[in-house]
Amino acid sequence: MAQIRKGLLLIMLAVFTSACMSEAETDENGNNTEPPEQEEPPEQKESIDSDEVLDNAIDIMEDLENYAIDTNMNQDIQFNEEGYLKNKYRSHTVVNLDPISYHESSTIQTTEENGESDTSTNVVGLERYFSEEGYYIFDSNDGRWIKFPDEFTEDLQSYDESFEKPAHTLELIEAYTDDIHISEGDQHYRLTFSGENEQLQQIALEMMRMVNTDFSEMMEDMMYMTEMEDLEFELLIDKETFYAKTLRMDMNMNMNSEEGQSYNSTHTVVARYSEFNEAEEISIPDDVLENAEEMELEEFSGFNDMEEFDTIEGIKIEEFYEDEDEENEEEDGEEIEIDLNEFLSNDEDEVES
């Protein structure tokens, strides 16, 4: 009986050993090797849909109650063989929505040259309040606060709607742009697109309107006189909140003169949004309400052509449309250097190409 039990035990041991060896592999010498570990399939990274990102950004921007926007513009325009015009615009605006009210502080530096020794620079500081209490503006050249007539306040608001529709530019991008390249960084989605068609030029005009309504009208007239050489956009959208954080435009145009000469102009605009639903409530200070001078209707007679704004902001728009032999009077001023690196450098969030 003991021999039988011993035989059965040896048979069971042999079967168990052969079963284990069947799961192993042998090399060419017959030596056992461990079975290879099965590799897990690599994770499939979900592709980023630019339309979905834009839709989310539009929805979230439409629901804003208040925000802040910093707009910065560089223009370098050559309008004849010896003459050029440079505009540098910097502004910070706090906006409350429903009802619309805002407070804007801005600086415009205009440098004009008509020959080696004929250069003038003018710097204008502006401050604006708009609310249900009225429209107030301070011009550093005048050194006084001016209140626009109440009967024109509604017209002014309808003329300049750049602040009350923060999602509008994103809607234009979605509607007018077919080829958007999107990449993902640590903090932002980066959307880039370029072209020369009329639809993208409308986006460019909208960005100019965010800077200043008069600039957008000037730019629209320039587009009829020039050939678009290059137009590029970059949009950064926060990955967690889907707020639009930075929108940048680089535009390059050539303007042909009657003599057949081609003159170049470059335009860079950067808009940065911040303080989403955290911006301060806008109220016009008491000293502004008390000291502002009411603008006379006679002073406001140029509203239809917005001539008053040309004067207030010190921008000589008519120089783009005059012949080379027609020159306007120039004001001498002290040149002020402005460091542009802070405003026109790429966003510090690196993205993958």
Coordinates of C-alpha atoms in Angstrom, one line a residue:
M1 CA 0.0 0.0 0.0
A2 CA 2.9 2.3 0.8
Q3 CA 4.4 1.6 -2.6
I4 CA 1.1 2.5 -4.3
R5 CA 0.8 5.8 -2.4
K6 CA 4.4 6.6 -3.3
G7 CA 3.7 5.9 -7.0
L8 CA 0.6 8.1 -7.1
L9 CA 2.5 10.9 -5.4
L10 CA 5.2 10.7 -8.1
I11 CA 2.6 10.8 -10.9
M12 CA 0.9 13.8 -9.4
L13 CA 4.2 15.6 -9.0
A14 CA 5.2 14.9 -12.6
V15 CA 1.8 16.2 -13.9
F16 CA 2.1 19.4 -11.8
T17 CA 5.7 20.0 -13.0
S18 CA 4.9 19.5 -16.7
A19 CA 1.9 21.8 -16.4
C20 CA 4.1 24.6 -14.9
M21 CA 6.7 24.0 -17.6
S22 CA 4.1 24.3 -20.4
E23 CA 3.6 27.9 -19.3
A24 CA 7.4 28.6 -19.6
E25 CA 9.6 28.8 -22.6
T26 CA 12.9 27.1 -23.3
D27 CA 15.8 28.5 -25.1
E28 CA 17.7 26.7 -27.9
N29 CA 19.6 24.7 -25.4
G30 CA 16.5 23.5 -23.7
N31 CA 16.9 25.7 -20.6
N32 CA 13.8 27.0 -19.0
T33 CA 13.1 30.7 -19.2
E34 CA 10.4 32.8 -17.5
P35 CA 7.4 33.7 -19.6
P36 CA 7.5 37.3 -20.9
E37 CA 5.4 39.8 -19.1
Q38 CA 2.6 41.1 -21.2
E39 CA 2.8 44.8 -21.9
E40 CA -0.2 47.0 -21.3
P41 CA -1.3 48.9 -24.4
P42 CA -0.2 52.6 -24.4
E43 CA -2.9 55.1 -23.2
Q44 CA -4.7 56.7 -26.1
K45 CA -4.4 60.5 -25.7
E46 CA -7.7 62.1 -26.5
S47 CA -7.4 64.6 -29.4
I48 CA -8.1 68.3 -28.6
D49 CA -11.1 69.8 -30.5
S50 CA -10.6 73.5 -31.1
D51 CA -14.3 74.0 -31.7
E52 CA -15.2 72.4 -28.4
V53 CA -12.6 74.6 -26.6
L54 CA -13.9 77.7 -28.3
D55 CA -17.5 76.8 -27.5
N56 CA -16.6 76.4 -23.8
A57 CA -14.7 79.7 -23.8
I58 CA -17.6 81.5 -25.4
D59 CA -20.1 80.1 -22.9
I60 CA -18.0 81.1 -19.9
M61 CA -17.2 84.6 -21.3
E62 CA -20.9 85.3 -22.0
D63 CA -21.7 84.6 -18.3
L64 CA -19.2 87.2 -17.0
E65 CA -20.4 89.8 -14.6
N66 CA -17.2 91.8 -14.5
Y67 CA -13.6 91.6 -15.7
A68 CA -10.5 93.6 -16.5
I69 CA -8.7 94.0 -19.8
D70 CA -5.3 95.3 -20.6
T71 CA -4.8 96.3 -24.3
N72 CA -1.5 97.2 -25.8
M73 CA -0.8 98.2 -29.4
N74 CA 2.3 99.0 -31.5
Q75 CA 1.8 100.6 -34.9
D76 CA 4.7 101.5 -37.3
I77 CA 3.4 103.1 -40.5
Q78 CA 5.4 104.5 -43.3
F79 CA 3.3 106.9 -45.3
N80 CA 5.8 108.3 -47.8
E81 CA 9.5 108.0 -48.7
E82 CA 10.7 110.0 -45.6
G83 CA 7.8 110.0 -43.3
Y84 CA 6.5 107.5 -40.8
L85 CA 4.0 107.4 -37.9
K86 CA 4.4 105.3 -34.8
N87 CA 1.6 104.8 -32.3
K88 CA 2.1 103.1 -28.9
Y89 CA -1.1 102.6 -27.0
R90 CA -1.4 101.1 -23.4
S91 CA -4.6 100.8 -21.5
H92 CA -6.1 99.2 -18.5
T93 CA -9.9 98.9 -18.1
V94 CA -12.2 97.6 -15.4
V95 CA -15.6 96.6 -16.7
N96 CA -18.9 95.9 -15.0
L97 CA -21.7 94.3 -17.1
D98 CA -25.5 94.5 -16.9
P99 CA -25.6 97.4 -16.6
I100 CA -22.5 98.4 -18.5
S101 CA -20.0 100.6 -16.7
Y102 CA -16.2 100.9 -17.0
H103 CA -13.2 102.9 -16.0
E104 CA -10.3 103.1 -18.4
S105 CA -6.8 104.6 -18.0
S106 CA -4.7 104.8 -21.1
T107 CA -1.6 106.4 -22.7
I108 CA -1.0 107.1 -26.4
Q109 CA 2.5 108.0 -27.6
T110 CA 2.6 109.3 -31.2
T111 CA 5.9 109.8 -33.0
E112 CA 5.9 111.4 -36.4
E113 CA 8.9 111.9 -38.7
N114 CA 9.1 113.8 -42.0
G115 CA 12.8 113.8 -42.6
E116 CA 15.9 113.3 -40.5
S117 CA 15.6 116.5 -38.6
D118 CA 11.8 116.9 -38.5
T119 CA 10.5 114.6 -35.8
S120 CA 7.9 115.2 -33.1
T121 CA 6.6 113.1 -30.3
N122 CA 3.4 113.6 -28.5
V123 CA 2.2 111.7 -25.4
V124 CA -1.4 111.9 -24.2
G125 CA -2.8 110.4 -21.0
L126 CA -6.5 109.6 -21.0
E127 CA -9.0 108.5 -18.4
R128 CA -12.6 107.6 -19.0
Y129 CA -15.6 106.8 -16.8
F130 CA -18.8 105.5 -18.2
S131 CA -21.9 104.6 -16.1
E132 CA -25.5 105.4 -15.7
E133 CA -24.3 108.7 -14.2
G134 CA -22.8 109.7 -17.6
Y135 CA -19.7 109.7 -19.7
Y136 CA -16.6 111.5 -18.3
I137 CA -13.2 111.9 -19.9
F138 CA -9.9 113.4 -18.8
D139 CA -7.3 114.5 -21.4
S140 CA -3.8 115.3 -20.1
N141 CA -3.4 118.0 -22.8
D142 CA -6.4 119.9 -21.4
G143 CA -5.8 119.0 -17.8
R144 CA -9.5 118.9 -16.9
W145 CA -12.5 116.5 -16.7
I146 CA -15.2 116.9 -19.3
K147 CA -18.7 115.5 -19.1
F148 CA -20.4 114.7 -22.3
P149 CA -24.0 115.9 -22.8
D150 CA -26.5 113.4 -21.4
E151 CA -28.6 113.4 -24.6
F152 CA -25.6 111.9 -26.4
T153 CA -24.6 109.3 -23.8
E154 CA -26.7 106.5 -25.4
D155 CA -25.3 107.3 -28.8
L156 CA -21.8 107.1 -27.4
Q157 CA -22.5 103.7 -25.8
S158 CA -23.9 102.3 -29.1
Y159 CA -20.9 103.7 -30.9
D160 CA -18.4 101.9 -28.7
E161 CA -19.6 98.5 -27.6
S162 CA -16.1 97.0 -27.4
F163 CA -16.3 96.3 -23.6
E164 CA -19.8 95.0 -23.2
K165 CA -19.5 91.9 -25.3
P166 CA -16.3 90.1 -24.3
A167 CA -17.3 86.9 -26.1
H168 CA -17.9 88.6 -29.4
T169 CA -14.3 88.3 -30.7
L170 CA -14.3 84.6 -29.9
E171 CA -17.6 84.2 -31.8
L172 CA -16.0 85.8 -34.8
I173 CA -13.0 83.5 -34.6
E174 CA -15.3 80.4 -34.5
A175 CA -17.4 81.6 -37.3
Y176 CA -14.7 82.9 -39.7
T177 CA -11.8 80.5 -39.1
D178 CA -11.7 77.0 -40.6
D179 CA -8.1 76.1 -40.0
I180 CA -7.1 76.5 -36.4
H181 CA -4.0 74.8 -35.0
I182 CA -4.4 73.9 -31.3
S183 CA -1.8 72.7 -28.9
E184 CA -1.8 72.0 -25.1
G185 CA 0.5 73.4 -22.5
D186 CA 0.6 73.1 -18.8
Q187 CA -2.0 75.8 -18.1
H188 CA -3.4 76.9 -21.5
Y189 CA -4.8 75.7 -24.8
R190 CA -3.0 77.6 -27.5
L191 CA -5.0 78.3 -30.7
T192 CA -3.2 79.8 -33.7
F193 CA -4.5 80.8 -37.1
S194 CA -3.5 83.0 -40.0
G195 CA -4.5 84.2 -43.4
E196 CA -5.3 87.2 -45.5
N197 CA -9.0 86.8 -46.3
E198 CA -11.7 89.3 -45.6
Q199 CA -13.1 87.4 -42.6
L200 CA -9.8 87.4 -40.7
Q201 CA -9.6 91.1 -41.4
Q202 CA -12.9 91.5 -39.6
I203 CA -11.3 89.9 -36.6
A204 CA -8.4 92.3 -36.9
L205 CA -10.8 95.2 -36.9
E206 CA -12.6 93.8 -33.8
M207 CA -9.2 93.7 -32.0
M208 CA -8.5 97.3 -33.0
R209 CA -11.9 98.2 -31.6
M210 CA -10.9 96.7 -28.3
V211 CA -8.0 99.1 -28.3
N212 CA -9.8 102.2 -29.4
T213 CA -12.9 102.6 -31.7
D214 CA -11.2 105.4 -33.7
F215 CA -8.2 103.2 -34.4
S216 CA -10.5 100.5 -35.8
E217 CA -12.2 103.0 -38.2
M218 CA -8.8 104.3 -39.3
M219 CA -7.6 100.7 -39.9
E220 CA -10.7 99.9 -41.9
D221 CA -10.0 102.8 -44.2
M222 CA -6.3 101.7 -44.5
M223 CA -7.3 98.2 -45.5
Y224 CA -9.0 99.6 -48.6
M225 CA -5.7 101.3 -49.6
T226 CA -3.2 98.6 -48.8
E227 CA -2.4 95.0 -49.6
M228 CA -2.5 92.5 -46.8
E229 CA 0.9 90.7 -46.6
D230 CA 0.6 88.7 -43.4
L231 CA -2.0 88.4 -40.6
E232 CA -1.5 86.0 -37.6
F233 CA -3.4 85.4 -34.4
E234 CA -2.7 83.6 -31.2
L235 CA -5.3 82.8 -28.5
L236 CA -4.6 81.4 -25.1
I237 CA -7.5 79.8 -23.2
D238 CA -7.2 78.6 -19.6
K239 CA -7.4 74.8 -19.4
E240 CA -9.3 74.7 -16.1
T241 CA -11.7 77.6 -16.4
F242 CA -11.9 78.1 -20.2
Y243 CA -11.5 81.8 -19.7
A244 CA -9.8 83.5 -22.7
K245 CA -6.6 84.9 -21.2
T246 CA -4.6 86.4 -24.0
L247 CA -5.3 87.3 -27.6
R248 CA -2.5 88.5 -29.9
M249 CA -2.5 89.8 -33.4
D250 CA 0.4 90.5 -35.8
M251 CA -0.5 92.3 -39.0
N252 CA 1.8 93.4 -41.9
M253 CA 0.5 95.5 -44.8
N254 CA 1.9 97.3 -47.8
M255 CA 0.5 100.6 -49.0
N256 CA 1.1 101.6 -52.7
S257 CA 1.5 105.3 -53.5
E258 CA 0.4 107.0 -56.7
E259 CA 4.1 107.0 -57.8
G260 CA 4.2 103.2 -57.5
Q261 CA 6.2 103.1 -54.3
S262 CA 5.2 100.5 -51.7
Y263 CA 5.3 101.4 -48.1
N264 CA 5.1 99.0 -45.2
S265 CA 3.1 99.1 -42.0
T266 CA 3.1 96.7 -39.0
H267 CA 0.5 96.4 -36.3
T268 CA 0.7 94.3 -33.1
V269 CA -2.1 94.2 -30.7
V270 CA -2.2 92.2 -27.4
A271 CA -5.3 91.9 -25.2
R272 CA -5.1 90.3 -21.8
Y273 CA -8.2 89.5 -19.7
S274 CA -8.1 89.1 -16.0
E275 CA -10.0 89.5 -12.7
F276 CA -12.9 87.4 -14.0
N277 CA -15.9 88.1 -11.7
E278 CA -13.5 89.7 -9.2
A279 CA -13.2 93.2 -10.6
E280 CA -14.1 96.2 -8.4
E281 CA -17.4 97.9 -8.7
I282 CA -17.3 101.0 -10.9
S283 CA -18.3 104.3 -9.3
I284 CA -17.4 107.7 -10.5
P285 CA -15.4 109.6 -7.8
D286 CA -17.0 112.5 -6.2
D287 CA -14.3 114.9 -7.2
V288 CA -14.9 114.0 -10.9
L289 CA -18.6 114.5 -10.6
E290 CA -18.1 117.9 -8.9
N291 CA -15.3 119.3 -11.0
A292 CA -16.2 118.0 -14.5
E293 CA -17.1 120.7 -17.0
E294 CA -20.2 120.1 -19.1
M295 CA -19.3 120.0 -22.8
E296 CA -21.2 122.6 -24.8
L297 CA -23.3 121.4 -27.7
E298 CA -21.2 123.6 -30.0
E299 CA -18.1 121.6 -29.0
F300 CA -20.0 118.4 -29.7
S301 CA -21.0 119.3 -33.2
G302 CA -18.5 117.0 -34.7
F303 CA -20.0 113.9 -33.2
N304 CA -21.3 112.4 -36.5
D305 CA -17.8 112.2 -37.8
M306 CA -16.3 111.7 -34.3
E307 CA -14.0 114.7 -35.0
E308 CA -14.0 115.5 -31.3
F309 CA -12.4 112.2 -30.5
D310 CA -9.6 112.9 -33.0
T311 CA -8.9 116.1 -31.2
I312 CA -9.2 114.7 -27.7
E313 CA -6.9 111.7 -28.3
G314 CA -4.3 113.6 -30.3
I315 CA -4.4 111.2 -33.2
K316 CA -3.9 112.8 -36.7
I317 CA -5.9 110.2 -38.7
E318 CA -6.2 112.5 -41.7
E319 CA -2.5 112.1 -42.5
F320 CA -3.2 108.7 -43.9
Y321 CA -5.3 110.1 -46.7
E322 CA -3.4 113.2 -47.8
D323 CA -0.9 113.5 -50.6
E324 CA 2.8 113.7 -49.7
D325 CA 3.0 117.4 -50.2
E326 CA 0.2 118.1 -47.7
E327 CA 1.5 118.2 -44.2
N328 CA -0.2 119.1 -41.0
E329 CA 1.1 121.2 -38.2
E330 CA 3.2 119.2 -35.7
E331 CA 3.6 119.6 -32.0
D332 CA 7.1 119.2 -30.5
G333 CA 7.3 117.0 -27.4
E334 CA 9.8 115.1 -25.3
E335 CA 10.3 111.5 -26.5
I336 CA 9.5 108.9 -23.9
E337 CA 10.8 105.4 -24.0
I338 CA 8.4 102.7 -23.2
D339 CA 9.6 99.1 -22.6
L340 CA 7.5 96.8 -24.7
N341 CA 9.0 93.5 -23.7
E342 CA 6.5 93.1 -20.8
F343 CA 3.5 93.6 -23.1
L344 CA 4.5 92.1 -26.4
S345 CA 6.4 89.0 -25.2
N346 CA 4.8 85.6 -25.6
D347 CA 2.9 84.1 -22.7
E348 CA 5.2 82.5 -20.2
D349 CA 3.3 79.3 -20.3
E350 CA 5.2 77.1 -22.7
V351 CA 3.1 74.9 -25.0
E352 CA 3.9 71.8 -27.0
S353 CA 4.2 72.2 -30.8

